Short mmCIF file of C-alpha atoms in Angstrom, two decimals:
data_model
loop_
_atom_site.label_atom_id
_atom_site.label_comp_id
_atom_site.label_asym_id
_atom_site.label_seq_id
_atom_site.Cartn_x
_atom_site.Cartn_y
_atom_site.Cartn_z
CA UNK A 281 0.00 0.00 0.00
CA UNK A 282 1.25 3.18 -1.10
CA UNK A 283 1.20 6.65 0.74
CA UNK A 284 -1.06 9.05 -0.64
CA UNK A 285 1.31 11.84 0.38
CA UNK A 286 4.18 10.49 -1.95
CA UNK A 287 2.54 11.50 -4.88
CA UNK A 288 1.86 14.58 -4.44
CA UNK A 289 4.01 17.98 -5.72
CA UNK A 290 6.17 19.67 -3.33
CA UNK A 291 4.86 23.03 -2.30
CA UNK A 292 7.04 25.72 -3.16
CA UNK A 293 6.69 29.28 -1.72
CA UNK A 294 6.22 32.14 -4.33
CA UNK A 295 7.55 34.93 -2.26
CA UNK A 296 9.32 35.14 1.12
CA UNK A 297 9.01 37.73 2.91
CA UNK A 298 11.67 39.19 5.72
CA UNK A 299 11.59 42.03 8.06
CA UNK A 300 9.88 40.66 11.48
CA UNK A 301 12.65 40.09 14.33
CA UNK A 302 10.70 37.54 16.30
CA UNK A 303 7.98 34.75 14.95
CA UNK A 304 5.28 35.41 12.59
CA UNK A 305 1.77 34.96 14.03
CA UNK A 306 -0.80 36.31 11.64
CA UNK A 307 -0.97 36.33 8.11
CA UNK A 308 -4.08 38.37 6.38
CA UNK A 309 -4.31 38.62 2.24
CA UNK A 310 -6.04 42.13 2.05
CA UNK A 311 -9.03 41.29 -0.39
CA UNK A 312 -9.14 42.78 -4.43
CA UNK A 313 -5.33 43.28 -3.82
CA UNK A 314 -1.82 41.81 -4.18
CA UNK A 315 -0.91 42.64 -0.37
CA UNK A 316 -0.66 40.21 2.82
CA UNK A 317 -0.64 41.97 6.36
CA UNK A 318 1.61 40.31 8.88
CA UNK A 319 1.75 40.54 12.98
CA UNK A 320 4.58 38.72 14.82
CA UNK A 321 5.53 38.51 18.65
CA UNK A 322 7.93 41.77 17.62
CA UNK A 323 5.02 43.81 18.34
CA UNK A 324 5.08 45.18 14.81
CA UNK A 325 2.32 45.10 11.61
CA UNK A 326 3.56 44.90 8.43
CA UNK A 327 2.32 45.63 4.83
CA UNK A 328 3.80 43.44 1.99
CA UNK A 329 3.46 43.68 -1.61
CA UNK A 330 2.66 39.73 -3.12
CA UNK A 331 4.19 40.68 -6.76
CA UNK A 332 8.32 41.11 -5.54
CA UNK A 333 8.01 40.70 -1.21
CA UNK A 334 8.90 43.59 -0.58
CA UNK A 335 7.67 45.88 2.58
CA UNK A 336 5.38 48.59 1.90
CA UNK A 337 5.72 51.94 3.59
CA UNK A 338 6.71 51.17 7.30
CA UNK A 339 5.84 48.98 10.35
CA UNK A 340 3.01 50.14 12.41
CA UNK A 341 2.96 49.07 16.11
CA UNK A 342 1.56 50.17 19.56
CA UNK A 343 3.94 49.87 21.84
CA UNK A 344 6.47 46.72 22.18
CA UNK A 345 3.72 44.00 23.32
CA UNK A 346 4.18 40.87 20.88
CA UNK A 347 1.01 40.06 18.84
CA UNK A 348 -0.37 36.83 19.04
CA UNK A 349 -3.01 36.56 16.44
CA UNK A 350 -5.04 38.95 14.22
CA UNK A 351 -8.39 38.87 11.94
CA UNK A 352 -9.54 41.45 8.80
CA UNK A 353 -12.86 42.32 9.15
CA UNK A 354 -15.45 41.63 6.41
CA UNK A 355 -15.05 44.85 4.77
CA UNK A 356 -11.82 44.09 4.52
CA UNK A 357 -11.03 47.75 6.24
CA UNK A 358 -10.30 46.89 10.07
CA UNK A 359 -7.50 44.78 11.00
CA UNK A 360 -8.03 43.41 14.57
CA UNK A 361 -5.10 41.94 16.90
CA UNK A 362 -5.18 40.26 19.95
CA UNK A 363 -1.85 40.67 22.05
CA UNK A 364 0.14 38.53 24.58
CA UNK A 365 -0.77 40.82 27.68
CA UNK A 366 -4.75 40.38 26.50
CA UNK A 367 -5.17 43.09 24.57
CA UNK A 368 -7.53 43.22 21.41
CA UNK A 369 -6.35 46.65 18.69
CA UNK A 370 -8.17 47.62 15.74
CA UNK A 371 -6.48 49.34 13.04
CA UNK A 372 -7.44 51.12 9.93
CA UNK A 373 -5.80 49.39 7.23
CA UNK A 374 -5.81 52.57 4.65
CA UNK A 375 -4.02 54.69 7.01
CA UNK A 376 -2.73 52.13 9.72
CA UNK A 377 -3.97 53.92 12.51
CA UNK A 378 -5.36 52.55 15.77
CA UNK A 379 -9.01 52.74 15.74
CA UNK A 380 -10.00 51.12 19.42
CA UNK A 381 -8.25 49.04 22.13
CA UNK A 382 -9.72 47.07 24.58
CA UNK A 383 -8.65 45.39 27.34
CA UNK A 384 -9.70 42.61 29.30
CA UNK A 385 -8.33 38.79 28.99
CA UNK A 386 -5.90 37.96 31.61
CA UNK A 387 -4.16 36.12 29.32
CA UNK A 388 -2.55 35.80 25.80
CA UNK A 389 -5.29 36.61 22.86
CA UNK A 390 -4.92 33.19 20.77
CA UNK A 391 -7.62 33.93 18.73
CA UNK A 392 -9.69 36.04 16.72
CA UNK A 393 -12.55 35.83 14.01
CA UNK A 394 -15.09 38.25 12.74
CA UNK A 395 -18.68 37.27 11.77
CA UNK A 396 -20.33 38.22 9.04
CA UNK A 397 -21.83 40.86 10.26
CA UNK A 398 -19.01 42.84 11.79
CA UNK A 399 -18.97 41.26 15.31
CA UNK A 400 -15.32 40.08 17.19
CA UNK A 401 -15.15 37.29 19.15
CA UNK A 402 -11.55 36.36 20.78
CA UNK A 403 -9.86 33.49 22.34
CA UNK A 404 -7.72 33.70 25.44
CA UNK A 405 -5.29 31.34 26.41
CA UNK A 406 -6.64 30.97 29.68
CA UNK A 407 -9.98 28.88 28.25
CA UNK A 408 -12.14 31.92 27.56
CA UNK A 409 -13.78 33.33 24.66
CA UNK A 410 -15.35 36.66 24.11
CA UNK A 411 -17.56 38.27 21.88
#
């Protein structure tokens, strides 16, 4: 009996994409475009362009708290991120400004995902969710 797995192509990447100082943990393809936004546990945002991988513009941050996970809302205009000390940011993705940020989760944000209709919910490391 033969593996399934052996047959199939190798995945190779189209574009790699450097700049973060500590892990990736977020990856969001902005929708009608060729950009990805990134978040990583070096506290930063980045914008990348999917035709070379190349940065666009610069990072956008607040403060130095490492980013642990992060959602696009439908519209494709709000970027949300949950943080390692349990804090959930929403940015503007046009001008990359910080719209909102809440705090509340004791722990590590894990988790996020938007509904359809524009609601958050969040996932915390210590078992809890939020909407």
């Amino acid at each position: 009996m033969s593996s399934s797995t052996s047959q199939m192509p190798a995945i190779m990447p189209h574009q790699t994409m450097q700049g973060h100082t500590k892990e990736v943990r977020g990856v969001v393809h902005l929708p009608g475009e060729r950009q990805i936004i990134t978040c990583s546990w070096d506290g930063s945002l980045r914008l990348w362009d999917l035709e070379n991988g190349t940065q666009i513009g610069k990072k956008w941050r607040d403060g130095n708290d490492a980013l642990w996970s992060m959602a696009l809302s439908p519209n494709g205009k709000i970027i949300a991120t949950g943080s390692g000390s349990g804090d959930l940011t929403l940015w503007d993705v046009e001008t990359r400004k910080l719209i909102a940020k809440w705090t509340g989760h004791t722990w590590g944000v894990g988790a996020l995902c938007w509904s359809a209709d524009g609601e958050l919910a969040s996932g915390c490391w210590n078992g809890t969710a939020r909407i």
